[in-house]
Short mmCIF file of N, CA and C in Angstrom, two decimals:
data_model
loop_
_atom_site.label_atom_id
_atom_site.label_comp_id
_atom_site.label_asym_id
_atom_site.label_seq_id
_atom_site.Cartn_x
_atom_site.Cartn_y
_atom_site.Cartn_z
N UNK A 1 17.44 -3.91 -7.28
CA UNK A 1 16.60 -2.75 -7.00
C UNK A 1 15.67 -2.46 -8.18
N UNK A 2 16.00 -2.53 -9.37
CA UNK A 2 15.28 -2.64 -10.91
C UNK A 2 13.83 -2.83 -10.76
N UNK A 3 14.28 -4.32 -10.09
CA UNK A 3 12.75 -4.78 -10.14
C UNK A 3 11.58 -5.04 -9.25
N UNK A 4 12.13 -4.01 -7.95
CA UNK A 4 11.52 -3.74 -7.24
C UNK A 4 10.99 -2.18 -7.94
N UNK A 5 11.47 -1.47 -8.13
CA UNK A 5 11.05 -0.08 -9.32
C UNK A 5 10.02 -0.44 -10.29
N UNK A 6 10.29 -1.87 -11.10
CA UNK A 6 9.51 -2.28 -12.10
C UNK A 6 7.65 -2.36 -11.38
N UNK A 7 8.20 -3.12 -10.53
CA UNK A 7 6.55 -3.44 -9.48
C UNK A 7 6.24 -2.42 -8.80
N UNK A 8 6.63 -1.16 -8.19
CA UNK A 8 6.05 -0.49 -7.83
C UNK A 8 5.35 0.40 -9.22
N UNK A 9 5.62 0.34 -10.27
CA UNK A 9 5.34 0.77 -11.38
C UNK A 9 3.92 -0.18 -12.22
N UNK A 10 4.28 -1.22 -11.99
CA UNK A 10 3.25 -2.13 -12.66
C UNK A 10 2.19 -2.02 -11.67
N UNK A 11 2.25 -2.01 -10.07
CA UNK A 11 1.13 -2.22 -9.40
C UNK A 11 1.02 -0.64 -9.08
N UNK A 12 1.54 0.20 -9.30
CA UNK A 12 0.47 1.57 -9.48
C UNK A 12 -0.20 1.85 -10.67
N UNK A 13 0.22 1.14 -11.72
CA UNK A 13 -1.17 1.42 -13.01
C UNK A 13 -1.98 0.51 -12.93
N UNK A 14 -1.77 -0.68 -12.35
CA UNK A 14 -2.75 -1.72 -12.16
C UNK A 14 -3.85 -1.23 -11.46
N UNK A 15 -3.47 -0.84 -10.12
CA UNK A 15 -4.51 0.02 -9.09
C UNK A 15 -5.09 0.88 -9.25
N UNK A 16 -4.37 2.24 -10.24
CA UNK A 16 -4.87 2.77 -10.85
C UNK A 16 -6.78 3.28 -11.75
N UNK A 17 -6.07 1.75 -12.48
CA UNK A 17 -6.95 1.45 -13.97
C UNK A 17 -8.33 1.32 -13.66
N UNK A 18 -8.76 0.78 -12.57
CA UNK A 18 -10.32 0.63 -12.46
C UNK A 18 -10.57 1.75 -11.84
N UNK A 19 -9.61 2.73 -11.35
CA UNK A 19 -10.09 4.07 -11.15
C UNK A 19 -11.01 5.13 -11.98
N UNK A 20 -10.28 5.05 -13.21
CA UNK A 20 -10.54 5.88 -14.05
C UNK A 20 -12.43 5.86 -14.72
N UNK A 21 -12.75 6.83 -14.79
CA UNK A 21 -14.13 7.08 -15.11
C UNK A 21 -15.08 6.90 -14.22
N UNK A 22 -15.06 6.52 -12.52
CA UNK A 22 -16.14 6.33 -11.91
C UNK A 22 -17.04 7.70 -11.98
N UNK A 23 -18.65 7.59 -11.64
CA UNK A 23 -19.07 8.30 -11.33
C UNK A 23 -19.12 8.74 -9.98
N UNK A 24 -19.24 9.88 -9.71
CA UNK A 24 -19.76 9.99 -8.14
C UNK A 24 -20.42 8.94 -7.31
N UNK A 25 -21.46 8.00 -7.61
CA UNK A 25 -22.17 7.47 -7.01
C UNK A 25 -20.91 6.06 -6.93
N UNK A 26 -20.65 5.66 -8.10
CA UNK A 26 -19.94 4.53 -8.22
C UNK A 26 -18.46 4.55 -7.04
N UNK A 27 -17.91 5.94 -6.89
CA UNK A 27 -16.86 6.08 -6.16
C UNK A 27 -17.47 5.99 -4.24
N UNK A 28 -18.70 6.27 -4.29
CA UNK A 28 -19.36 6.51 -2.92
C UNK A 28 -19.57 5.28 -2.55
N UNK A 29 -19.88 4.37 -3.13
CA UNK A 29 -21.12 2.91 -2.99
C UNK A 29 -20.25 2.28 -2.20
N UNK A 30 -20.97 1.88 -1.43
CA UNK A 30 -20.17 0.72 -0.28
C UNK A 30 -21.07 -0.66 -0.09
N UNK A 31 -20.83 -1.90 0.28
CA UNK A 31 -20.87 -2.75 -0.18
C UNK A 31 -21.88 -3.25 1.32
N UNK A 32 -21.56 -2.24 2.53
CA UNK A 32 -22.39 -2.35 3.70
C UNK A 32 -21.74 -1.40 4.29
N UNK A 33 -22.48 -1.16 5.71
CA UNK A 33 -21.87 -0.30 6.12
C UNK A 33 -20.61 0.00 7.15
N UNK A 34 -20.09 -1.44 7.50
CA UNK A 34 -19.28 -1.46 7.69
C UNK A 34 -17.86 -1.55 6.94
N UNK A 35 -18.40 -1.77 5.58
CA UNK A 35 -17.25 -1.78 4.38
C UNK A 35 -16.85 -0.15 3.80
N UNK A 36 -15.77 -0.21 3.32
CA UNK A 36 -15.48 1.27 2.31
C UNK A 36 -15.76 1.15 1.18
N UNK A 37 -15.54 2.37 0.74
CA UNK A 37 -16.40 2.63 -0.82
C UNK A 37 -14.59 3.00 -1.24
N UNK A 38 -15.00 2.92 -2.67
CA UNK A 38 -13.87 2.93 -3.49
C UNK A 38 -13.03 3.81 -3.38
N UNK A 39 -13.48 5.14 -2.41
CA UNK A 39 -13.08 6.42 -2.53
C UNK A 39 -11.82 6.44 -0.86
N UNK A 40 -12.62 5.01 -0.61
CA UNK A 40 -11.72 5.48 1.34
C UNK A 40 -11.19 4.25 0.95
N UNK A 41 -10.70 3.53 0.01
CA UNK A 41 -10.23 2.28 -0.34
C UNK A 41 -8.76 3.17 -0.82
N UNK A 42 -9.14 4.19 -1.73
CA UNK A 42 -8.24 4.99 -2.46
C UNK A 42 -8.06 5.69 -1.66
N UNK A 43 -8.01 6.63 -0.33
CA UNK A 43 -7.67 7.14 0.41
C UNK A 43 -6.97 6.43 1.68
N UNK A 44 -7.24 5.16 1.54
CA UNK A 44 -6.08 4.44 2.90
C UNK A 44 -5.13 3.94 2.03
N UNK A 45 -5.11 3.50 0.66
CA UNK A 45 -3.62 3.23 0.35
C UNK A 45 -2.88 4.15 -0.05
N UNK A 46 -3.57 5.27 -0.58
CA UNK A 46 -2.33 6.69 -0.54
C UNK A 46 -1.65 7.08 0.48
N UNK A 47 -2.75 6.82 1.61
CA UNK A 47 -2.21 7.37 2.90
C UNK A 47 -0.99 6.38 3.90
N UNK A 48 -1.47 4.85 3.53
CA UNK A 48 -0.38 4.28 3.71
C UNK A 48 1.10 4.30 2.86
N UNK A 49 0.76 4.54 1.36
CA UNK A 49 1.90 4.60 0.74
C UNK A 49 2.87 6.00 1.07
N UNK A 50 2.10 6.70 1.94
CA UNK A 50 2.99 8.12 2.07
C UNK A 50 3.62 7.74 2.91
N UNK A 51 2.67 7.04 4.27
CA UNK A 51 3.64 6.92 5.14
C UNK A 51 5.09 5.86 5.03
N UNK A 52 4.86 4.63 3.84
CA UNK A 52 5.96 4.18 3.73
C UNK A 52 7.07 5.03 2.94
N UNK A 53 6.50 5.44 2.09
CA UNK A 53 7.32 6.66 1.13
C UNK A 53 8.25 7.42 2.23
N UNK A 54 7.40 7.86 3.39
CA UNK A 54 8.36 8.89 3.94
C UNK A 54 9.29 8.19 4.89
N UNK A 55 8.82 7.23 5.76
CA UNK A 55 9.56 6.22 5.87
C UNK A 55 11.26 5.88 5.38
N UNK A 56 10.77 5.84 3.91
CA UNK A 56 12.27 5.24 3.55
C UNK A 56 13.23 6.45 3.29
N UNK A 57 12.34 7.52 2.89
CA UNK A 57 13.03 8.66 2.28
C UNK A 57 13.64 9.81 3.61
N UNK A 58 13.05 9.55 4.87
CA UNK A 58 13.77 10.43 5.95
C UNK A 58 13.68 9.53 7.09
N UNK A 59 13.38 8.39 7.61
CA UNK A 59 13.99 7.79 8.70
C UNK A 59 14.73 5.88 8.88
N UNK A 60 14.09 5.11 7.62
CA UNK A 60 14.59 4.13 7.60
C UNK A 60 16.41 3.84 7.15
N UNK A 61 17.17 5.05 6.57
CA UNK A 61 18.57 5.38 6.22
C UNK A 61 19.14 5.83 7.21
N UNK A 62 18.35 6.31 8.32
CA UNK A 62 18.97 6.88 9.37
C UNK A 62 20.41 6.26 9.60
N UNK A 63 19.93 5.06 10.45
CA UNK A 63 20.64 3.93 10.95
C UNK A 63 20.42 2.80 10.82
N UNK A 64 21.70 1.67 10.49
CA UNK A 64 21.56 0.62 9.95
C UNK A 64 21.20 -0.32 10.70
N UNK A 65 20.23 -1.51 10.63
CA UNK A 65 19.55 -2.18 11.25
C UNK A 65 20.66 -2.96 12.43
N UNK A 66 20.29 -3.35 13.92
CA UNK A 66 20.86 -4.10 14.25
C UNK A 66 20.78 -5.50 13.98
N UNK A 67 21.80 -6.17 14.56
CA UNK A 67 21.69 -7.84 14.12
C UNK A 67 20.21 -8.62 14.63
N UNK A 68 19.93 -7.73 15.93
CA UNK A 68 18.52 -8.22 16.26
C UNK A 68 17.37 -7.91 15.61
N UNK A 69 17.34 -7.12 15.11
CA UNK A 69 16.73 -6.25 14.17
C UNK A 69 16.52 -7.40 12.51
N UNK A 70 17.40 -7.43 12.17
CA UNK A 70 18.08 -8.32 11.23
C UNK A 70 17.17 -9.62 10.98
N UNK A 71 17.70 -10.19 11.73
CA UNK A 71 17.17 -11.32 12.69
C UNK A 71 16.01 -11.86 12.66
N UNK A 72 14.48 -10.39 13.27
CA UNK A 72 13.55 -10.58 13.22
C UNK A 72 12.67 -10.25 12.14
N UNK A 73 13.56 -9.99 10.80
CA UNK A 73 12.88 -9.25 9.80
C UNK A 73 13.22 -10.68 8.62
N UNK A 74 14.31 -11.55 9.09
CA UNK A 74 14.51 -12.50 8.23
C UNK A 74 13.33 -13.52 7.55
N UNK A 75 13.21 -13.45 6.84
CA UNK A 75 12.38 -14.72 6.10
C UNK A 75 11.39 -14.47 6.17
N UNK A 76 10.76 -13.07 5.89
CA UNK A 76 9.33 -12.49 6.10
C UNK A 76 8.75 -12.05 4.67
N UNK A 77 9.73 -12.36 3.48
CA UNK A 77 9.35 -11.58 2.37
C UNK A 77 8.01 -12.37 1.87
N UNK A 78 7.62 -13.90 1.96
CA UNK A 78 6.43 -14.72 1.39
C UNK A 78 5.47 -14.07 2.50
N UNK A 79 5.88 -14.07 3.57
CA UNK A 79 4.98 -13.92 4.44
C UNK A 79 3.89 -12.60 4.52
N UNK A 80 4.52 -11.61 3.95
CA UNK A 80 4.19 -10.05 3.63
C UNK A 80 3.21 -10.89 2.03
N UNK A 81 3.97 -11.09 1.38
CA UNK A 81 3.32 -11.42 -0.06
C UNK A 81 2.16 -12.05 -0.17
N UNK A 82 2.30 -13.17 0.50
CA UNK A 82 0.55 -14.04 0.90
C UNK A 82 -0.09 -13.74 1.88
N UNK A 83 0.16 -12.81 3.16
CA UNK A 83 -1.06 -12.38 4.05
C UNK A 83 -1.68 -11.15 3.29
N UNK A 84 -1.04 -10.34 2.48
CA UNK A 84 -1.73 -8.99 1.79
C UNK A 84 -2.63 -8.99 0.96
N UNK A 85 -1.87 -10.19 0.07
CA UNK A 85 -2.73 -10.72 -0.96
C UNK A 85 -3.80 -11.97 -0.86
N UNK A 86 -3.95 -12.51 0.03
CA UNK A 86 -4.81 -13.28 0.46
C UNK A 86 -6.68 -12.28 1.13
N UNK A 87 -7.72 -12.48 -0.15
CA UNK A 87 -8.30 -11.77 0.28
C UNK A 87 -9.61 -12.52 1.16
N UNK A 88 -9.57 -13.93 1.06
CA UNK A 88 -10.28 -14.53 2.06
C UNK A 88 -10.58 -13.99 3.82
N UNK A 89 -9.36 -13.70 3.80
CA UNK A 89 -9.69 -12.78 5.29
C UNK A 89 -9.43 -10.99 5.45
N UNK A 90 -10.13 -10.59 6.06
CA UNK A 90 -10.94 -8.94 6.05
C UNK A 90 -9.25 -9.14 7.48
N UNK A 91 -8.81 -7.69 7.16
CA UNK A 91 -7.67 -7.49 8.27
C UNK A 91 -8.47 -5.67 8.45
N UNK A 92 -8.23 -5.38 9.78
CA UNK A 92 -8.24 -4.05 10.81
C UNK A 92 -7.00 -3.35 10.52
N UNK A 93 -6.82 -2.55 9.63
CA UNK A 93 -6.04 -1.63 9.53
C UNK A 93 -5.77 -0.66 10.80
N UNK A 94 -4.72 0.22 11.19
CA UNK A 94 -4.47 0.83 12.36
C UNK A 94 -5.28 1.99 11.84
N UNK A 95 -5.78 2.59 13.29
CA UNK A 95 -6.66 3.77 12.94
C UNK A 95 -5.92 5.01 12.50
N UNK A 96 -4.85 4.85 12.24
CA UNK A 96 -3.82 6.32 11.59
C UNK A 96 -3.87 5.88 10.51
N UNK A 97 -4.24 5.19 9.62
CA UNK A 97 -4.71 4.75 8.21
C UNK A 97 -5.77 4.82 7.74
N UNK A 98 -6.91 4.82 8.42
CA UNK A 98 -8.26 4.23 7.99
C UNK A 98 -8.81 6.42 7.37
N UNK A 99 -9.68 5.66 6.49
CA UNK A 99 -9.68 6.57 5.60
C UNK A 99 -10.55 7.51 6.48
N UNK A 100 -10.55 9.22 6.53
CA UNK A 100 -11.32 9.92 7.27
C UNK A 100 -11.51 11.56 6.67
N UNK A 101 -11.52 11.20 5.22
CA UNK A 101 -11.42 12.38 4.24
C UNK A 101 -10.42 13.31 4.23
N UNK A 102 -8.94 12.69 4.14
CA UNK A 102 -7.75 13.97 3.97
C UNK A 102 -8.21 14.55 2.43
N UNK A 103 -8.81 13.63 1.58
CA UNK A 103 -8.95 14.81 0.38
C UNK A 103 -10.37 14.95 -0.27
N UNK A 104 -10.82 16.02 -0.42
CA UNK A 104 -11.71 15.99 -0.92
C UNK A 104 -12.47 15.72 -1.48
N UNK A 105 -11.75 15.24 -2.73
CA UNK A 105 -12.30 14.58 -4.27
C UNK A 105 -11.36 13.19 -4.56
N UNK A 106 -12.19 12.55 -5.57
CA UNK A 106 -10.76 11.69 -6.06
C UNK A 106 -9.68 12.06 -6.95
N UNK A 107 -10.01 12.78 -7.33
CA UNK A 107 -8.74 13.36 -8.17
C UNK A 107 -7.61 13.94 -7.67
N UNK A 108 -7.96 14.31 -6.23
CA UNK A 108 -6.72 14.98 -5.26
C UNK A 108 -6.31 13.50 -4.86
N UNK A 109 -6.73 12.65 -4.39
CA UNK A 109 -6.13 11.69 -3.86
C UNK A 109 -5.17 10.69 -4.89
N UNK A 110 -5.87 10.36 -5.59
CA UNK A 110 -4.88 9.81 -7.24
C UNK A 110 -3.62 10.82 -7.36
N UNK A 111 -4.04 12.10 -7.22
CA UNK A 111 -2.40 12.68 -7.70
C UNK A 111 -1.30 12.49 -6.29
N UNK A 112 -1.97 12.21 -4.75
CA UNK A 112 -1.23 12.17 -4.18
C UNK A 112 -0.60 11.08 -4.19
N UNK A 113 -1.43 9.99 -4.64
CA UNK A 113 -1.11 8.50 -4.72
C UNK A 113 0.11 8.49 -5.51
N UNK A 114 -0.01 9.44 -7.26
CA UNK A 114 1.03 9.22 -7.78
C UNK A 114 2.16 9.63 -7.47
N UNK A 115 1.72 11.07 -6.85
CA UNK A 115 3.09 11.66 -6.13
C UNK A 115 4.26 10.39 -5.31
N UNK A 116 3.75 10.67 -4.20
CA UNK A 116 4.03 9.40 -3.47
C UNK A 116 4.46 8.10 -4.08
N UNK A 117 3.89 7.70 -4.97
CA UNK A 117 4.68 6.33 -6.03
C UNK A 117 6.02 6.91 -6.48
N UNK A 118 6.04 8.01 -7.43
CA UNK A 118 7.02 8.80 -8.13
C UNK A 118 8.21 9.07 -6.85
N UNK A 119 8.02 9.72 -5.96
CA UNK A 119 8.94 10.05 -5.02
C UNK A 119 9.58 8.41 -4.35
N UNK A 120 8.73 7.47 -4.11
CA UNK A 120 9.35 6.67 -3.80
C UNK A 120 10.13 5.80 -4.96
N UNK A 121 9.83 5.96 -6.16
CA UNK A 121 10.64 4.91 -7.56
C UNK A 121 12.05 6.22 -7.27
N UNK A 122 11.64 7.36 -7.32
CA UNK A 122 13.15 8.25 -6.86
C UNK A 122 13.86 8.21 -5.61
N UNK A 123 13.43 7.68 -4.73
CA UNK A 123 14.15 7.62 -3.44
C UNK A 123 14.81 6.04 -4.05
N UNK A 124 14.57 5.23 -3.89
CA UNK A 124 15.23 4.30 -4.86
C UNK A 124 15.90 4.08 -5.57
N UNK A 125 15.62 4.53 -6.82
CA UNK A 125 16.73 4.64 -7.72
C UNK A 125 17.95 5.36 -7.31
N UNK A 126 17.92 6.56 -6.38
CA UNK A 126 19.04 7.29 -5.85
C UNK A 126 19.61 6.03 -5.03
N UNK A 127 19.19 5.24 -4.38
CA UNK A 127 20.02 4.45 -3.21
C UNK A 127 20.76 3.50 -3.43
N UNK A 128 21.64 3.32 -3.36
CA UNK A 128 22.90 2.77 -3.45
C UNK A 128 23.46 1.78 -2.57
N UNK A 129 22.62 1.27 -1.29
CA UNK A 129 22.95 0.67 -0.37
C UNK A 129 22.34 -0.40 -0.65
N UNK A 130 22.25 -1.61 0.82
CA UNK A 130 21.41 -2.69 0.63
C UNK A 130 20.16 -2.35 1.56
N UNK A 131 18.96 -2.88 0.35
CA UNK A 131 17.79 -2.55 1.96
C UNK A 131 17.61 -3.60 2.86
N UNK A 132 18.32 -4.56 2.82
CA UNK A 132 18.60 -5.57 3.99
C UNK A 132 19.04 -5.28 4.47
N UNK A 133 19.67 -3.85 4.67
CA UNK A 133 20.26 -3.53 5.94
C UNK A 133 19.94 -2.60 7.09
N UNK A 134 18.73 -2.05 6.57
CA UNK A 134 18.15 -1.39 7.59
C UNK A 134 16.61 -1.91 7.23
N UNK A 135 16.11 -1.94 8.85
CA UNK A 135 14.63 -1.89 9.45
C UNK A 135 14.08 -1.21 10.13
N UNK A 136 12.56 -1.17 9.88
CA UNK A 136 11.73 -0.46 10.82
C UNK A 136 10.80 -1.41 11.55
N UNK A 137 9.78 -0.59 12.46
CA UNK A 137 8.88 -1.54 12.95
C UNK A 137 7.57 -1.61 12.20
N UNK A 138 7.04 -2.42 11.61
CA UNK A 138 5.77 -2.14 11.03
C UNK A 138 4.98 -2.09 12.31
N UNK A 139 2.92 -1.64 11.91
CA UNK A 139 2.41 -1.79 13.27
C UNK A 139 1.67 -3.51 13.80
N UNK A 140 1.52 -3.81 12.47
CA UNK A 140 1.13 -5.61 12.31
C UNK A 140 2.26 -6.71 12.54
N UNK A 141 3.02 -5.97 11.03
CA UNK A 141 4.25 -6.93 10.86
C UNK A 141 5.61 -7.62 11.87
N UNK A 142 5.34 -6.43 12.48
CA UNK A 142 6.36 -6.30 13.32
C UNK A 142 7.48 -5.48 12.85
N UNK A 143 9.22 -5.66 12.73
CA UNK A 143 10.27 -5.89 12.32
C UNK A 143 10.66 -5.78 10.94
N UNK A 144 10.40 -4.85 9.94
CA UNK A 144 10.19 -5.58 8.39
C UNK A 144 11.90 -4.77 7.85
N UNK A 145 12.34 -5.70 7.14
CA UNK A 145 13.68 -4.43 6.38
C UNK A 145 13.75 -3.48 5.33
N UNK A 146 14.29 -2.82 4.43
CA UNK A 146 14.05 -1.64 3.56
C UNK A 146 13.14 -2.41 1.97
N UNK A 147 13.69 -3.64 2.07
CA UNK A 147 13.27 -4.37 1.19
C UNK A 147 11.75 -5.12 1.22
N UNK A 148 11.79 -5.27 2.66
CA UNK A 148 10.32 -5.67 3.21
C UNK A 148 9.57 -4.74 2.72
N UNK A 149 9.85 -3.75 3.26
CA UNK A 149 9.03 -2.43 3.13
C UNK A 149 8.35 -1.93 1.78
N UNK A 150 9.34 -2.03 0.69
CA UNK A 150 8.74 -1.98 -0.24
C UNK A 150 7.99 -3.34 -0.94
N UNK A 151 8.45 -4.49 -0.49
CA UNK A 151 7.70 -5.46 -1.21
C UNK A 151 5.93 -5.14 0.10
N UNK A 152 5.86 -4.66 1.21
CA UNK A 152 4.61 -4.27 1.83
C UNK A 152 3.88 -3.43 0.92
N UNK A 153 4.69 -2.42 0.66
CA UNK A 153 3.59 -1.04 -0.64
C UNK A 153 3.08 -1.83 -1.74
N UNK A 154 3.83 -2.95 -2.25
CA UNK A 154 3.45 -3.26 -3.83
C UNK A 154 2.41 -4.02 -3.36
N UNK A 155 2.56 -4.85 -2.35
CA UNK A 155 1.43 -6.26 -1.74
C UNK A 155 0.06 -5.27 -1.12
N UNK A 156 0.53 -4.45 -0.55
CA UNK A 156 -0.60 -3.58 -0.55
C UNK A 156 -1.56 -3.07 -1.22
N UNK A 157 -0.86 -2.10 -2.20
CA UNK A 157 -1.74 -2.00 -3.31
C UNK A 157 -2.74 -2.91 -3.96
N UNK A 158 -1.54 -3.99 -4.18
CA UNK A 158 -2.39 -5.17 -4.61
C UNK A 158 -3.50 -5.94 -4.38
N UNK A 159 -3.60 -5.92 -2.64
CA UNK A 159 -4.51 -6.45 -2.20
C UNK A 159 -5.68 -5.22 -2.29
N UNK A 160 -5.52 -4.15 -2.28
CA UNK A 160 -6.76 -2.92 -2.33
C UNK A 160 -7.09 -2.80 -3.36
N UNK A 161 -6.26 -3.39 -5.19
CA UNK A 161 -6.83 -3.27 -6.11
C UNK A 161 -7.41 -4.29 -6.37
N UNK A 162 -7.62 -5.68 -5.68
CA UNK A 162 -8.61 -6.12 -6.20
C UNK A 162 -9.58 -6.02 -4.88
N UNK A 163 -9.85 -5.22 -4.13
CA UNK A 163 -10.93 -4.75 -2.99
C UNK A 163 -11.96 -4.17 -3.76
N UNK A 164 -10.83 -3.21 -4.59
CA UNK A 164 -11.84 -2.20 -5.38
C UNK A 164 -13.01 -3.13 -6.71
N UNK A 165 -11.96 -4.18 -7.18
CA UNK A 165 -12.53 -4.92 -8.00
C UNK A 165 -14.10 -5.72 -7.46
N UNK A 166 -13.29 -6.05 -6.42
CA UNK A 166 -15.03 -6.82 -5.71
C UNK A 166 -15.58 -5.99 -5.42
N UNK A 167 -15.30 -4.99 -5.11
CA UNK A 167 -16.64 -3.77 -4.81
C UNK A 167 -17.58 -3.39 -6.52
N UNK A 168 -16.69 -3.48 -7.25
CA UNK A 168 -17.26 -3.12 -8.62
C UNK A 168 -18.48 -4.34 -9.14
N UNK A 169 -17.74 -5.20 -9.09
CA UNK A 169 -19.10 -6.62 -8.95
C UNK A 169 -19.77 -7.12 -8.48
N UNK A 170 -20.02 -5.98 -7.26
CA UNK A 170 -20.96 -6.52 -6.63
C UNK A 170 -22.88 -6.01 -7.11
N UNK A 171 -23.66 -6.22 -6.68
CA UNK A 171 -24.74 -6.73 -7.72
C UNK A 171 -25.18 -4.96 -7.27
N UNK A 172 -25.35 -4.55 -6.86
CA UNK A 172 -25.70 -3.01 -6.34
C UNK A 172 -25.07 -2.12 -6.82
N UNK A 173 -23.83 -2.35 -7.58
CA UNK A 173 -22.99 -1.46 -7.93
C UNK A 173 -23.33 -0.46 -8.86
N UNK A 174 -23.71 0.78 -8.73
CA UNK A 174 -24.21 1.86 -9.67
C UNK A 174 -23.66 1.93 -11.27
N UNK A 175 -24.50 1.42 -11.78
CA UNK A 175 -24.06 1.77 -13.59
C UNK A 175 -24.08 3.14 -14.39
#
């Protein structure tokens, strides 16, 4: 469990870090207009990390996974790791994710982000069980287990912090 704590820790300051100091314009800029700007980049992974956060912390302990359950969540941990992080292909997030201004500014959204990190390294560290033993349904993944779940938040992040990165290099990008 350690070092699943360790990575949710390393890949929230990682994601973090190119946050810090944008200007207004730099946080707005989008790359076209069908792309997000840094600001709804940072507003769909807070918003996904809450929903896994809450996830583990009031319904994935409920009840322990069945064997079918089990089953279909087996041997998915590379599979979560290299489709997230693979940024060659653009993926459709579900529309209960996609960013639509829950916060105002970026500074509300960063603290919810951290919130949400913090509450989940504490729902964790309190748990005492195995997270191979219970699952939920993701809406892509399918089937994923408690362990899936969090290796999804860290692969997540990951793949949105370097989103944000290519948005920063791209040749338009406000100085």
């Amino acid at each position: 469990m350690q070092h699943l704590i360790e990575h949710l820790v390393t890949s929230r300051n990682e994601f973090l870090e190119p946050l810090h100091g944008l200007s207004p314009a730099q946080w707005t800029f989008r790359v076209g207009e069908e792309r997000w700007s840094t600001f709804e980049v940072l507003e769909h992974v807070a918003t996904v990390d809450a929903g896994v956060c809450q996830l583990l912390s009031d319904k994935l302990f409920a009840e322990p996974a069945t064997p079918e359950q089990k089953a279909q969540a087996r041997g998915k941990d590379e599979l979560i790791i290299e489709a997230l992080r693979d940024r060659s292909r653009r993926m459709e997030s579900p529309q209960f994710v996609k960013p639509k201004g829950r916060w105002p500014a970026p500074a509300e959204a960063i603290a919810a982000f951290e919130d949400t990190r913090d509450k989940t390294i504490e729902t964790l560290a309190a748990f005492k069980g195995d997270l191979r033993d219970y699952a939920a349904p993701h809406p892509i993944l399918q089937t994923l287990d408690g362990y899936q779940w969090v290796l999804f938040m860290i692969a997540h992040g990951e793949r949105h912090h370097e989103q944000i990165l290519e948005i920063r290099r791209e040749p338009g990008f406000p100085s």
